[in-house]
């Protein structure tokens, strides 16, 4: 499956997608999250991290730009890094913070506002686009690599219609 769309009626719908995504993750995935302020990028990431076993808060890394989490994926300890690059000012900030090292074969990177670091980021395996639609959200997931395709193929998500 290369492409998947759904309507998420409410925050519970976003959370349900997060649970499905958590089950479909694999090490090294790079996921870009697109959408306006308040579209639900952090809400989706939070649900995914909690479903993946993270206990505790998931806040947007507004000023630190990145927050690492440890989860266990099929018995293997795996790092997930949640980026929010909205407030990134310069490419140097990203480079000097050592963020490039997070993009490796083992770490899962989830990036809000990838547009802010376009020249620095590797291409994503999956693009997720969230958009306000009525009282809910429309979501589109696009696979852009073999690994992304495999992830979406594992995605078992049936939103309440
Ligand atoms: N499917 C949905 N329907 C309606 N409201 C939703 C849905 N999913 C999430 N929300 C709400 O939308 C808001 C999303 O906020 P969130 O912080 O996740 O946005 P964001 O895309 O990360 O924004 P920012 O770019 O500022 O980081 C929350 O108030 C959440 O409750
Ligand atoms: Mg956010």
PDB file of C-alpha atoms and ligand atoms in Angstrom:
ATOM      1  CA  UNK A   1       0.000   0.000   0.000  1.00  0.00           C
ATOM      2  CA  UNK A   2       1.570   3.187  -1.205  1.00  0.00           C
ATOM      3  CA  UNK A   3      -1.065   5.600  -0.080  1.00  0.00           C
ATOM      4  CA  UNK A   4      -3.743   5.626   2.597  1.00  0.00           C
ATOM      5  CA  UNK A   5      -6.347   8.216   3.536  1.00  0.00           C
ATOM      6  CA  UNK A   6      -8.816   8.379   6.408  1.00  0.00           C
ATOM      7  CA  UNK A   7     -11.036  10.797   8.269  1.00  0.00           C
ATOM      8  CA  UNK A   8     -10.315  11.067  11.974  1.00  0.00           C
ATOM      9  CA  UNK A   9     -13.578  12.238  13.549  1.00  0.00           C
ATOM     10  CA  UNK A  10     -12.112  13.266  16.880  1.00  0.00           C
ATOM     11  CA  UNK A  11      -9.002  13.006  19.008  1.00  0.00           C
ATOM     12  CA  UNK A  12      -9.838   9.357  19.745  1.00  0.00           C
ATOM     13  CA  UNK A  13      -9.543   8.713  15.993  1.00  0.00           C
ATOM     14  CA  UNK A  14      -6.089  10.295  15.950  1.00  0.00           C
ATOM     15  CA  UNK A  15      -5.131   8.205  18.980  1.00  0.00           C
ATOM     16  CA  UNK A  16      -6.357   5.027  17.254  1.00  0.00           C
ATOM     17  CA  UNK A  17      -4.182   5.770  14.232  1.00  0.00           C
ATOM     18  CA  UNK A  18      -1.250   6.273  16.626  1.00  0.00           C
ATOM     19  CA  UNK A  19      -1.872   2.815  18.094  1.00  0.00           C
ATOM     20  CA  UNK A  20      -1.962   1.220  14.626  1.00  0.00           C
ATOM     21  CA  UNK A  21       1.207   3.020  13.582  1.00  0.00           C
ATOM     22  CA  UNK A  22       3.024   1.945  16.742  1.00  0.00           C
ATOM     23  CA  UNK A  23       2.413  -1.696  15.779  1.00  0.00           C
ATOM     24  CA  UNK A  24       3.745  -1.107  12.273  1.00  0.00           C
ATOM     25  CA  UNK A  25       7.005   0.672  13.208  1.00  0.00           C
ATOM     26  CA  UNK A  26      10.412  -0.709  12.309  1.00  0.00           C
ATOM     27  CA  UNK A  27      13.908   0.511  13.242  1.00  0.00           C
ATOM     28  CA  UNK A  28      15.328   3.317  11.100  1.00  0.00           C
ATOM     29  CA  UNK A  29      12.014   4.682   9.820  1.00  0.00           C
ATOM     30  CA  UNK A  30      11.894   8.396   9.075  1.00  0.00           C
ATOM     31  CA  UNK A  31       8.377   9.837   9.264  1.00  0.00           C
ATOM     32  CA  UNK A  32       7.579  13.421   8.315  1.00  0.00           C
ATOM     33  CA  UNK A  33       4.461  15.007   9.814  1.00  0.00           C
ATOM     34  CA  UNK A  34       2.903  17.802   7.760  1.00  0.00           C
ATOM     35  CA  UNK A  35       0.026  20.052   8.733  1.00  0.00           C
ATOM     36  CA  UNK A  36      -0.798  23.459  10.156  1.00  0.00           C
ATOM     37  CA  UNK A  37      -0.462  24.481  13.785  1.00  0.00           C
ATOM     38  CA  UNK A  38      -2.959  22.403  15.754  1.00  0.00           C
ATOM     39  CA  UNK A  39      -3.487  19.832  13.002  1.00  0.00           C
ATOM     40  CA  UNK A  40      -2.680  16.993  15.388  1.00  0.00           C
ATOM     41  CA  UNK A  41       0.961  16.125  14.657  1.00  0.00           C
ATOM     42  CA  UNK A  42       1.950  16.013  18.322  1.00  0.00           C
ATOM     43  CA  UNK A  43      -1.311  14.285  19.314  1.00  0.00           C
ATOM     44  CA  UNK A  44      -0.540  11.508  16.807  1.00  0.00           C
ATOM     45  CA  UNK A  45       3.080  11.188  17.952  1.00  0.00           C
ATOM     46  CA  UNK A  46       2.009  11.069  21.602  1.00  0.00           C
ATOM     47  CA  UNK A  47      -0.489   8.265  20.944  1.00  0.00           C
ATOM     48  CA  UNK A  48       2.127   6.354  18.971  1.00  0.00           C
ATOM     49  CA  UNK A  49       4.766   6.631  21.697  1.00  0.00           C
ATOM     50  CA  UNK A  50       2.341   5.617  24.436  1.00  0.00           C
ATOM     51  CA  UNK A  51       1.127   2.645  22.400  1.00  0.00           C
ATOM     52  CA  UNK A  52       4.768   1.699  21.769  1.00  0.00           C
ATOM     53  CA  UNK A  53       5.240   1.455  25.526  1.00  0.00           C
ATOM     54  CA  UNK A  54       6.541   4.863  26.575  1.00  0.00           C
ATOM     55  CA  UNK A  55       5.265   5.676  30.045  1.00  0.00           C
ATOM     56  CA  UNK A  56       5.119   9.346  30.939  1.00  0.00           C
ATOM     57  CA  UNK A  57       4.550  12.637  29.225  1.00  0.00           C
ATOM     58  CA  UNK A  58       5.116  13.386  25.563  1.00  0.00           C
ATOM     59  CA  UNK A  59       5.399  17.122  25.111  1.00  0.00           C
ATOM     60  CA  UNK A  60       6.284  18.952  21.963  1.00  0.00           C
ATOM     61  CA  UNK A  61      10.041  19.707  22.051  1.00  0.00           C
ATOM     62  CA  UNK A  62       9.274  23.307  21.245  1.00  0.00           C
ATOM     63  CA  UNK A  63      12.590  24.836  22.345  1.00  0.00           C
ATOM     64  CA  UNK A  64      14.924  21.830  22.443  1.00  0.00           C
ATOM     65  CA  UNK A  65      13.705  20.878  18.916  1.00  0.00           C
ATOM     66  CA  UNK A  66      14.183  17.149  19.583  1.00  0.00           C
ATOM     67  CA  UNK A  67      13.254  14.700  22.335  1.00  0.00           C
ATOM     68  CA  UNK A  68      14.504  11.101  22.445  1.00  0.00           C
ATOM     69  CA  UNK A  69      12.408   8.224  23.832  1.00  0.00           C
ATOM     70  CA  UNK A  70      13.231   4.561  24.450  1.00  0.00           C
ATOM     71  CA  UNK A  71      10.745   1.919  23.397  1.00  0.00           C
ATOM     72  CA  UNK A  72      10.976  -1.837  22.902  1.00  0.00           C
ATOM     73  CA  UNK A  73      10.183  -3.032  19.388  1.00  0.00           C
ATOM     74  CA  UNK A  74       9.765  -6.787  18.972  1.00  0.00           C
ATOM     75  CA  UNK A  75      11.952  -7.268  22.041  1.00  0.00           C
ATOM     76  CA  UNK A  76      14.662  -4.890  20.826  1.00  0.00           C
ATOM     77  CA  UNK A  77      15.300  -1.602  22.678  1.00  0.00           C
ATOM     78  CA  UNK A  78      14.789   1.117  20.094  1.00  0.00           C
ATOM     79  CA  UNK A  79      15.207   4.865  20.204  1.00  0.00           C
ATOM     80  CA  UNK A  80      12.476   7.114  18.832  1.00  0.00           C
ATOM     81  CA  UNK A  81      13.306  10.790  18.370  1.00  0.00           C
ATOM     82  CA  UNK A  82      10.470  13.290  18.110  1.00  0.00           C
ATOM     83  CA  UNK A  83      11.447  16.528  16.380  1.00  0.00           C
ATOM     84  CA  UNK A  84       9.509  19.790  16.289  1.00  0.00           C
ATOM     85  CA  UNK A  85      11.542  22.079  14.033  1.00  0.00           C
ATOM     86  CA  UNK A  86       9.039  24.946  13.952  1.00  0.00           C
ATOM     87  CA  UNK A  87      11.344  27.237  15.893  1.00  0.00           C
ATOM     88  CA  UNK A  88      14.572  26.191  14.224  1.00  0.00           C
ATOM     89  CA  UNK A  89      16.372  29.333  13.136  1.00  0.00           C
ATOM     90  CA  UNK A  90      19.443  28.138  11.262  1.00  0.00           C
ATOM     91  CA  UNK A  91      20.919  24.982   9.779  1.00  0.00           C
ATOM     92  CA  UNK A  92      23.854  25.366  12.194  1.00  0.00           C
ATOM     93  CA  UNK A  93      21.530  24.855  15.110  1.00  0.00           C
ATOM     94  CA  UNK A  94      20.561  21.429  13.751  1.00  0.00           C
ATOM     95  CA  UNK A  95      24.128  20.441  12.901  1.00  0.00           C
ATOM     96  CA  UNK A  96      25.686  21.666  16.151  1.00  0.00           C
ATOM     97  CA  UNK A  97      23.085  19.841  18.221  1.00  0.00           C
ATOM     98  CA  UNK A  98      24.241  16.609  16.536  1.00  0.00           C
ATOM     99  CA  UNK A  99      20.785  15.884  15.165  1.00  0.00           C
ATOM    100  CA  UNK A 100      22.165  14.316  11.992  1.00  0.00           C
ATOM    101  CA  UNK A 101      23.414  11.362  14.062  1.00  0.00           C
ATOM    102  CA  UNK A 102      19.854  10.456  14.934  1.00  0.00           C
ATOM    103  CA  UNK A 103      19.218   9.556  11.297  1.00  0.00           C
ATOM    104  CA  UNK A 104      20.661   6.057  11.264  1.00  0.00           C
ATOM    105  CA  UNK A 105      19.483   2.504  10.581  1.00  0.00           C
ATOM    106  CA  UNK A 106      18.332   1.908  14.166  1.00  0.00           C
ATOM    107  CA  UNK A 107      16.630   5.099  15.278  1.00  0.00           C
ATOM    108  CA  UNK A 108      13.054   5.993  14.363  1.00  0.00           C
ATOM    109  CA  UNK A 109      12.745   9.715  13.611  1.00  0.00           C
ATOM    110  CA  UNK A 110       9.381  11.498  13.652  1.00  0.00           C
ATOM    111  CA  UNK A 111       9.644  15.048  12.381  1.00  0.00           C
ATOM    112  CA  UNK A 112       7.136  17.884  12.797  1.00  0.00           C
ATOM    113  CA  UNK A 113       7.825  20.854  10.518  1.00  0.00           C
ATOM    114  CA  UNK A 114      10.433  19.113   8.301  1.00  0.00           C
ATOM    115  CA  UNK A 115      10.049  22.082   5.919  1.00  0.00           C
ATOM    116  CA  UNK A 116      12.276  24.062   8.310  1.00  0.00           C
ATOM    117  CA  UNK A 117      15.293  21.816   7.735  1.00  0.00           C
ATOM    118  CA  UNK A 118      14.672  20.650   4.201  1.00  0.00           C
ATOM    119  CA  UNK A 119      18.291  20.806   3.102  1.00  0.00           C
ATOM    120  CA  UNK A 120      19.518  18.781   6.096  1.00  0.00           C
ATOM    121  CA  UNK A 121      17.025  16.002   6.515  1.00  0.00           C
ATOM    122  CA  UNK A 122      17.150  12.697   4.663  1.00  0.00           C
ATOM    123  CA  UNK A 123      14.113  11.822   2.577  1.00  0.00           C
ATOM    124  CA  UNK A 124      11.292  10.317   4.599  1.00  0.00           C
ATOM    125  CA  UNK A 125      10.084   6.741   4.378  1.00  0.00           C
ATOM    126  CA  UNK A 126       6.571   7.955   5.151  1.00  0.00           C
ATOM    127  CA  UNK A 127       4.877  11.323   4.800  1.00  0.00           C
ATOM    128  CA  UNK A 128       1.825  11.940   6.989  1.00  0.00           C
ATOM    129  CA  UNK A 129      -0.357  14.927   6.117  1.00  0.00           C
ATOM    130  CA  UNK A 130      -2.963  16.087   8.629  1.00  0.00           C
ATOM    131  CA  UNK A 131      -5.598  18.647   7.762  1.00  0.00           C
ATOM    132  CA  UNK A 132      -8.515  20.135   9.677  1.00  0.00           C
ATOM    133  CA  UNK A 133     -11.773  18.870   8.127  1.00  0.00           C
ATOM    134  CA  UNK A 134     -14.966  19.967   9.839  1.00  0.00           C
ATOM    135  CA  UNK A 135     -14.688  19.057  13.516  1.00  0.00           C
ATOM    136  CA  UNK A 136     -12.142  16.343  12.753  1.00  0.00           C
ATOM    137  CA  UNK A 137      -9.048  15.778  10.667  1.00  0.00           C
ATOM    138  CA  UNK A 138      -8.281  14.270   7.283  1.00  0.00           C
ATOM    139  CA  UNK A 139      -5.095  12.254   7.209  1.00  0.00           C
ATOM    140  CA  UNK A 140      -3.045  10.971   4.323  1.00  0.00           C
ATOM    141  CA  UNK A 141      -0.121   8.585   4.671  1.00  0.00           C
ATOM    142  CA  UNK A 142       2.268   8.151   1.746  1.00  0.00           C
ATOM    143  CA  UNK A 143       5.041   5.560   1.537  1.00  0.00           C
ATOM    144  CA  UNK A 144       8.151   6.851  -0.204  1.00  0.00           C
ATOM    145  CA  UNK A 145      10.560   3.947   0.223  1.00  0.00           C
ATOM    146  CA  UNK A 146      10.551   0.176   0.443  1.00  0.00           C
ATOM    147  CA  UNK A 147      10.651   0.394   4.233  1.00  0.00           C
ATOM    148  CA  UNK A 148       7.779   2.867   4.200  1.00  0.00           C
ATOM    149  CA  UNK A 149       5.774   0.555   1.938  1.00  0.00           C
ATOM    150  CA  UNK A 150       6.328  -2.343   4.313  1.00  0.00           C
ATOM    151  CA  UNK A 151       5.213  -0.216   7.249  1.00  0.00           C
ATOM    152  CA  UNK A 152       1.992   0.874   5.531  1.00  0.00           C
ATOM    153  CA  UNK A 153       1.367  -2.722   4.453  1.00  0.00           C
ATOM    154  CA  UNK A 154       1.443  -3.706   8.139  1.00  0.00           C
ATOM    155  CA  UNK A 155      -0.855  -0.850   9.086  1.00  0.00           C
ATOM    156  CA  UNK A 156      -4.130  -2.292  10.179  1.00  0.00           C
ATOM    157  CA  UNK A 157      -6.284   0.763  10.653  1.00  0.00           C
ATOM    158  CA  UNK A 158     -10.026   0.918  10.259  1.00  0.00           C
ATOM    159  CA  UNK A 159     -11.377   4.256  11.476  1.00  0.00           C
ATOM    160  CA  UNK A 160     -14.974   4.408  12.684  1.00  0.00           C
ATOM    161  CA  UNK A 161     -16.994   5.700   9.785  1.00  0.00           C
TER     162      UNK A 161
HETATM  163  N1  LIG B   1      -9.063  13.937  14.829  1.00  0.00           N
HETATM  164  C1  LIG B   1      -9.199  15.050  15.557  1.00  0.00           C
HETATM  165  N2  LIG B   1     -10.332  15.758  15.553  1.00  0.00           N
HETATM  166  C2  LIG B   1     -10.452  16.883  16.270  1.00  0.00           C
HETATM  167  N3  LIG B   1      -9.477  17.386  17.064  1.00  0.00           N
HETATM  168  C3  LIG B   1      -8.316  16.711  17.105  1.00  0.00           C
HETATM  169  C4  LIG B   1      -8.118  15.516  16.371  1.00  0.00           C
HETATM  170  N4  LIG B   1      -6.866  15.077  16.601  1.00  0.00           N
HETATM  171  C5  LIG B   1      -6.301  15.959  17.446  1.00  0.00           C
HETATM  172  N5  LIG B   1      -7.162  16.936  17.766  1.00  0.00           N
HETATM  173  C6  LIG B   1      -6.933  18.125  18.604  1.00  0.00           C
HETATM  174  O1  LIG B   1      -6.201  19.036  17.827  1.00  0.00           O
HETATM  175  C7  LIG B   1      -5.155  19.607  18.595  1.00  0.00           C
HETATM  176  C8  LIG B   1      -3.874  19.176  17.972  1.00  0.00           C
HETATM  177  O2  LIG B   1      -2.822  19.742  18.635  1.00  0.00           O
HETATM  178  P1  LIG B   1      -1.340  19.274  18.370  1.00  0.00           P
HETATM  179  O3  LIG B   1      -0.500  19.933  19.391  1.00  0.00           O
HETATM  180  O4  LIG B   1      -1.279  17.807  18.236  1.00  0.00           O
HETATM  181  O5  LIG B   1      -1.096  19.942  16.937  1.00  0.00           O
HETATM  182  P2  LIG B   1       0.255  20.024  16.101  1.00  0.00           P
HETATM  183  O6  LIG B   1      -0.086  19.653  14.707  1.00  0.00           O
HETATM  184  O7  LIG B   1       1.330  19.259  16.771  1.00  0.00           O
HETATM  185  O8  LIG B   1       0.568  21.585  16.137  1.00  0.00           O
HETATM  186  P3  LIG B   1       1.974  22.379  16.172  1.00  0.00           P
HETATM  187  O9  LIG B   1       2.369  22.605  14.744  1.00  0.00           O
HETATM  188  O10 LIG B   1       1.638  23.623  16.878  1.00  0.00           O
HETATM  189  O11 LIG B   1       2.983  21.534  16.906  1.00  0.00           O
HETATM  190  C9  LIG B   1      -5.338  19.099  20.006  1.00  0.00           C
HETATM  191  O12 LIG B   1      -6.074  20.063  20.721  1.00  0.00           O
HETATM  192  C10 LIG B   1      -6.127  17.828  19.839  1.00  0.00           C
HETATM  193  O13 LIG B   1      -6.990  17.570  20.903  1.00  0.00           O
HETATM  194 MG1  LIG B   2       3.147  19.774  17.501  1.00  0.00          MG
END
